[in-house]
Short mmCIF file of C-alpha atoms and ligand atoms in Angstrom, two decimals:
data_model
loop_
_atom_site.label_atom_id
_atom_site.label_comp_id
_atom_site.label_asym_id
_atom_site.label_seq_id
_atom_site.Cartn_x
_atom_site.Cartn_y
_atom_site.Cartn_z
CA UNK A 1 -166.76 117.85 44.78
CA UNK A 2 -164.55 115.77 47.07
CA UNK A 3 -166.20 117.10 50.24
CA UNK A 4 -169.72 116.23 49.12
CA UNK A 5 -168.65 112.79 47.95
CA UNK A 6 -167.14 111.98 51.34
CA UNK A 7 -170.22 113.13 53.24
CA UNK A 8 -172.52 111.35 50.79
CA UNK A 9 -170.54 108.13 51.11
CA UNK A 10 -170.56 108.16 54.90
CA UNK A 11 -174.31 108.52 55.04
CA UNK A 12 -174.85 106.10 52.16
CA UNK A 13 -172.85 103.54 54.11
CA UNK A 14 -175.24 103.94 57.04
CA UNK A 15 -178.21 103.34 54.75
CA UNK A 16 -176.54 100.27 53.23
CA UNK A 17 -175.87 98.81 56.67
CA UNK A 18 -179.31 99.75 57.98
CA UNK A 19 -181.82 100.15 55.13
CA UNK A 20 -184.46 101.56 57.49
CA UNK A 21 -182.07 104.21 58.82
CA UNK A 22 -183.51 107.48 60.11
CA UNK A 23 -181.69 110.40 58.50
CA UNK A 24 -181.66 114.03 59.61
CA UNK A 25 -181.36 116.27 56.56
CA UNK A 26 -180.38 119.88 55.99
CA UNK A 27 -181.00 122.60 53.44
CA UNK A 28 -178.83 125.46 52.20
CA UNK A 29 -176.26 125.46 49.40
CA UNK A 30 -173.71 123.21 51.11
CA UNK A 31 -175.69 119.93 51.20
CA UNK A 32 -176.63 120.18 47.51
CA UNK A 33 -173.51 118.29 46.42
CA UNK A 34 -174.34 115.49 48.87
CA UNK A 35 -177.82 115.16 47.39
CA UNK A 36 -176.39 115.15 43.85
CA UNK A 37 -174.09 112.26 44.79
CA UNK A 38 -176.99 110.28 46.27
CA UNK A 39 -179.10 110.89 43.17
CA UNK A 40 -176.29 109.60 40.92
CA UNK A 41 -175.69 106.58 43.09
CA UNK A 42 -179.38 105.86 43.33
CA UNK A 43 -179.67 106.06 39.54
CA UNK A 44 -176.79 103.60 39.30
CA UNK A 45 -178.61 101.19 41.63
CA UNK A 46 -176.10 101.66 44.45
CA UNK A 47 -178.34 103.15 47.16
CA UNK A 48 -181.86 102.22 48.05
CA UNK A 49 -183.79 104.72 50.16
CA UNK A 50 -187.10 102.85 50.00
CA UNK A 51 -187.04 101.81 53.66
CA UNK A 52 -185.29 104.93 55.01
CA UNK A 53 -186.96 107.80 56.84
CA UNK A 54 -185.86 111.43 56.90
CA UNK A 55 -186.51 114.40 59.11
CA UNK A 56 -185.51 117.87 58.03
CA UNK A 57 -183.90 120.17 60.51
CA UNK A 58 -186.07 123.16 59.92
CA UNK A 59 -188.72 125.03 57.95
CA UNK A 60 -189.82 128.65 57.74
CA UNK A 61 -193.02 129.57 59.52
CA UNK A 62 -195.91 130.89 57.47
CA UNK A 63 -194.65 129.63 54.16
CA UNK A 64 -196.77 127.39 51.96
CA UNK A 65 -195.21 123.96 51.37
CA UNK A 66 -195.29 124.49 47.60
CA UNK A 67 -193.71 127.97 47.77
CA UNK A 68 -190.43 128.19 45.89
CA UNK A 69 -188.47 129.12 49.04
CA UNK A 70 -189.97 126.52 51.36
CA UNK A 71 -187.60 123.84 52.57
CA UNK A 72 -190.20 121.21 51.67
CA UNK A 73 -189.99 122.35 48.07
CA UNK A 74 -186.17 122.44 48.24
CA UNK A 75 -186.15 118.81 49.37
CA UNK A 76 -188.54 117.70 46.62
CA UNK A 77 -186.66 119.58 43.90
CA UNK A 78 -183.15 118.68 45.01
CA UNK A 79 -183.61 115.15 46.32
CA UNK A 80 -186.98 113.52 46.82
CA UNK A 81 -188.20 113.78 43.22
CA UNK A 82 -185.09 111.86 42.15
CA UNK A 83 -184.80 109.05 44.73
CA UNK A 84 -187.15 106.39 46.03
CA UNK A 85 -187.78 107.53 49.61
CA UNK A 86 -191.47 107.02 50.33
CA UNK A 87 -193.49 110.25 50.71
CA UNK A 88 -194.86 109.08 54.07
CA UNK A 89 -191.30 108.69 55.36
CA UNK A 90 -190.18 112.24 54.50
CA UNK A 91 -190.80 114.64 57.33
CA UNK A 92 -190.42 118.36 57.70
CA UNK A 93 -192.04 120.79 60.13
CA UNK A 94 -195.32 122.18 58.81
CA UNK A 95 -194.75 125.88 58.16
CA UNK A 96 -198.50 126.47 58.09
CA UNK A 97 -199.36 124.68 61.34
CA UNK A 98 -202.07 126.53 63.24
CA UNK A 99 -200.47 126.15 66.64
CA UNK A 100 -196.65 126.29 66.87
CA UNK A 101 -196.43 124.56 70.26
CA UNK A 102 -198.51 121.61 69.03
CA UNK A 103 -196.46 121.39 65.83
CA UNK A 104 -193.16 121.35 67.75
CA UNK A 105 -194.43 118.63 70.06
CA UNK A 106 -195.75 116.59 67.13
CA UNK A 107 -192.41 116.79 65.31
CA UNK A 108 -190.35 115.89 68.35
CA UNK A 109 -192.60 112.90 69.16
CA UNK A 110 -192.49 111.71 65.57
CA UNK A 111 -188.68 111.65 65.67
CA UNK A 112 -188.66 109.80 68.98
CA UNK A 113 -191.35 107.41 67.70
CA UNK A 114 -189.07 106.45 64.78
CA UNK A 115 -186.33 105.56 67.25
CA UNK A 116 -184.36 108.80 66.96
CA UNK A 117 -182.00 109.96 64.25
CA UNK A 118 -179.20 107.64 63.15
CA UNK A 119 -177.25 110.13 61.05
CA UNK A 120 -177.74 113.88 61.05
CA UNK A 121 -176.38 115.98 58.18
CA UNK A 122 -175.70 119.59 59.17
CA UNK A 123 -174.59 122.79 57.50
CA UNK A 124 -173.50 125.80 59.52
CA UNK A 125 -174.66 129.41 59.34
CA UNK A 126 -172.15 132.25 59.26
CA UNK A 127 -173.16 133.08 62.83
CA UNK A 128 -172.67 129.48 63.97
CA UNK A 129 -176.30 128.42 63.76
CA UNK A 130 -177.18 124.79 63.18
CA UNK A 131 -180.64 124.16 61.78
CA UNK A 132 -182.13 127.49 62.78
CA UNK A 133 -180.76 127.43 66.34
CA UNK A 134 -179.60 131.02 66.42
CA UNK A 135 -176.95 132.39 68.79
CA UNK A 136 -178.56 133.24 72.12
CA UNK A 137 -178.35 133.01 75.87
CA UNK A 138 -179.18 129.31 76.17
CA UNK A 139 -179.22 126.08 74.23
CA UNK A 140 -182.85 125.16 73.50
CA UNK A 141 -183.41 121.41 73.71
CA UNK A 142 -186.35 120.38 71.59
CA UNK A 143 -187.98 121.42 68.34
CA UNK A 144 -189.13 125.01 68.75
CA UNK A 145 -190.11 128.18 66.97
CA UNK A 146 -187.35 130.78 66.58
CA UNK A 147 -187.18 134.40 65.56
CA UNK A 148 -184.55 134.54 62.82
CA UNK A 149 -181.61 136.84 63.46
CA UNK A 150 -180.91 139.78 61.18
CA UNK A 151 -177.76 138.12 59.86
CA UNK A 152 -179.71 134.96 58.94
CA UNK A 153 -182.42 137.02 57.26
CA UNK A 154 -179.69 138.86 55.33
CA UNK A 155 -177.99 135.62 54.33
CA UNK A 156 -181.21 133.91 53.26
CA UNK A 157 -182.66 136.94 51.45
CA UNK A 158 -180.73 135.73 48.38
CA UNK A 159 -183.52 133.18 47.87
CA UNK A 160 -186.34 135.74 48.07
CA UNK A 161 -187.33 138.62 45.80
CA UNK A 162 -187.05 141.18 48.60
CA UNK A 163 -185.52 141.07 52.06
CA UNK A 164 -188.97 141.85 53.51
CA UNK A 165 -190.24 138.59 52.01
CA UNK A 166 -187.98 136.43 54.22
CA UNK A 167 -190.12 134.93 57.00
CA UNK A 168 -189.27 136.32 60.43
CA UNK A 169 -189.71 132.96 62.16
CA UNK A 170 -188.88 129.34 61.60
CA UNK A 171 -189.32 125.93 63.16
CA UNK A 172 -186.13 124.11 64.02
CA UNK A 173 -185.06 120.92 65.69
CA UNK A 174 -183.53 121.91 69.00
CA UNK A 175 -179.95 121.45 70.10
CA UNK A 176 -181.06 118.40 72.10
CA UNK A 177 -182.83 116.91 69.09
CA UNK A 178 -179.63 117.29 67.08
CA UNK A 179 -177.33 116.07 69.85
CA UNK A 180 -179.44 112.91 70.33
CA UNK A 181 -178.54 111.85 66.76
CA UNK A 182 -176.21 108.87 66.97
CA UNK A 183 -173.85 110.26 64.35
CA UNK A 184 -173.47 113.81 63.05
CA UNK A 185 -171.83 114.98 59.83
CA UNK A 186 -171.30 118.70 59.38
CA UNK A 187 -170.39 120.03 55.97
CA UNK A 188 -168.92 123.48 55.35
CA UNK A 189 -167.52 125.14 52.27
CA UNK A 190 -165.92 128.44 51.35
CA UNK A 191 -163.72 130.99 53.04
CA UNK A 192 -166.78 132.70 54.49
CA UNK A 193 -167.20 129.75 56.86
CA UNK A 194 -163.53 129.48 57.94
CA UNK A 195 -163.76 131.71 61.00
CA UNK A 196 -166.98 130.26 62.35
CA UNK A 197 -165.75 126.70 61.81
CA UNK A 198 -162.65 127.52 63.85
CA UNK A 199 -164.67 129.16 66.62
CA UNK A 200 -167.21 126.33 66.73
CA UNK A 201 -164.59 123.59 66.96
CA UNK A 202 -161.90 125.24 69.07
CA UNK A 203 -163.62 128.08 70.91
CA UNK A 204 -165.71 127.98 74.08
CA UNK A 205 -168.81 125.80 74.09
CA UNK A 206 -171.47 128.48 74.35
CA UNK A 207 -175.00 129.15 73.09
CA UNK A 208 -173.50 132.28 71.51
CA UNK A 209 -172.03 129.83 68.94
CA UNK A 210 -174.68 127.09 68.71
CA UNK A 211 -172.48 124.73 66.66
CA UNK A 212 -169.90 124.73 69.47
CA UNK A 213 -172.09 122.19 71.30
CA UNK A 214 -170.88 119.62 68.78
CA UNK A 215 -167.59 119.49 70.72
CA UNK A 216 -169.57 117.45 73.27
CA UNK A 217 -170.91 114.92 70.75
CA UNK A 218 -169.22 111.53 70.74
CA UNK A 219 -169.52 110.85 67.02
CA UNK A 220 -169.24 113.96 64.91
CA UNK A 221 -167.39 114.30 61.62
CA UNK A 222 -166.61 117.68 60.09
CA UNK A 223 -166.13 117.65 56.33
CA UNK A 224 -165.05 120.84 54.64
CA UNK A 225 -163.28 122.15 51.60
CA UNK A 226 -159.80 123.62 51.97
CA UNK A 227 -161.15 127.18 52.30
CA UNK A 228 -163.60 126.39 55.11
CA UNK A 229 -160.91 124.50 57.04
CA UNK A 230 -158.16 127.04 56.32
CA UNK A 231 -158.02 128.49 59.86
CA UNK A 232 -157.44 125.09 61.43
CA UNK A 233 -153.75 124.45 62.07
CA UNK A 234 -152.29 121.28 60.68
CA UNK A 235 -154.79 120.84 57.87
C1 GLP B 1 -179.90 128.03 56.54
C2 GLP B 1 -180.33 126.69 57.13
C3 GLP B 1 -179.18 125.99 57.83
C4 GLP B 1 -177.95 126.01 56.94
C5 GLP B 1 -177.52 127.43 56.71
C6 GLP B 1 -176.26 127.57 55.90
O1 GLP B 1 -180.06 129.09 57.41
N1 GLP B 1 -181.42 126.80 58.04
O2 GLP B 1 -179.58 124.67 58.17
O3 GLP B 1 -176.91 125.28 57.54
O4 GLP B 1 -178.58 128.09 56.03
O5 GLP B 1 -176.55 127.48 54.53
P1 GLP B 1 -175.49 127.42 53.37
O6 GLP B 1 -175.06 126.01 53.29
O7 GLP B 1 -176.26 127.85 52.16
O8 GLP B 1 -174.39 128.35 53.72
#
């Protein structure tokens, strides 16, 4: 798909220019095309991830890393098993960490210790969430534990046998963690995202629409298919 190819190329260019780039990666259906493009290009010898590092945006709490629905497993199945990024350079919050506060601090320090994120890939939830930063009364800065909203649990229940199986909580990079990335690429596809994309980009900047904060980022690129961008005039 054209959209995925563009996003994949932008990030691949960053890795070519800086082989030890620090990438922020996302899960969900939308980034899958980006990962497919990278896998093809890697197989063709065009991209080398061997010096790159990656941090995932989020992970469910209380989910085993090998569980089918864990984001760690998603990353292995959809990307890591098919490229050459070193296992010690692939990071994701530990869903089974004993103490959430310690885990959040560890993750945040690890990102800072690697020099921060060069390029952050983002999807967007139907309610405007980025990572798992759900709509709320304030923007939360650093990696933290969140209670997932009903609409997110509904949306993500498609990956679980029963709605009750969807974890109630998740770890997510905070809005500050995301905004500190030097470059952000948000991908969106389908008519179901059209309204939220419009609100996020042209509405008020408010924690009620977490993605709206991206209006204040100096280097953000939105890449969408025609349906997702259909409410934006002039496109
Ligand atoms: C999940 C992830 C988000 C992702 C969102 C949208 O909730 N935590 O990071 O952006 O889903 O996913 P999709 O691309 O499948 O619509």
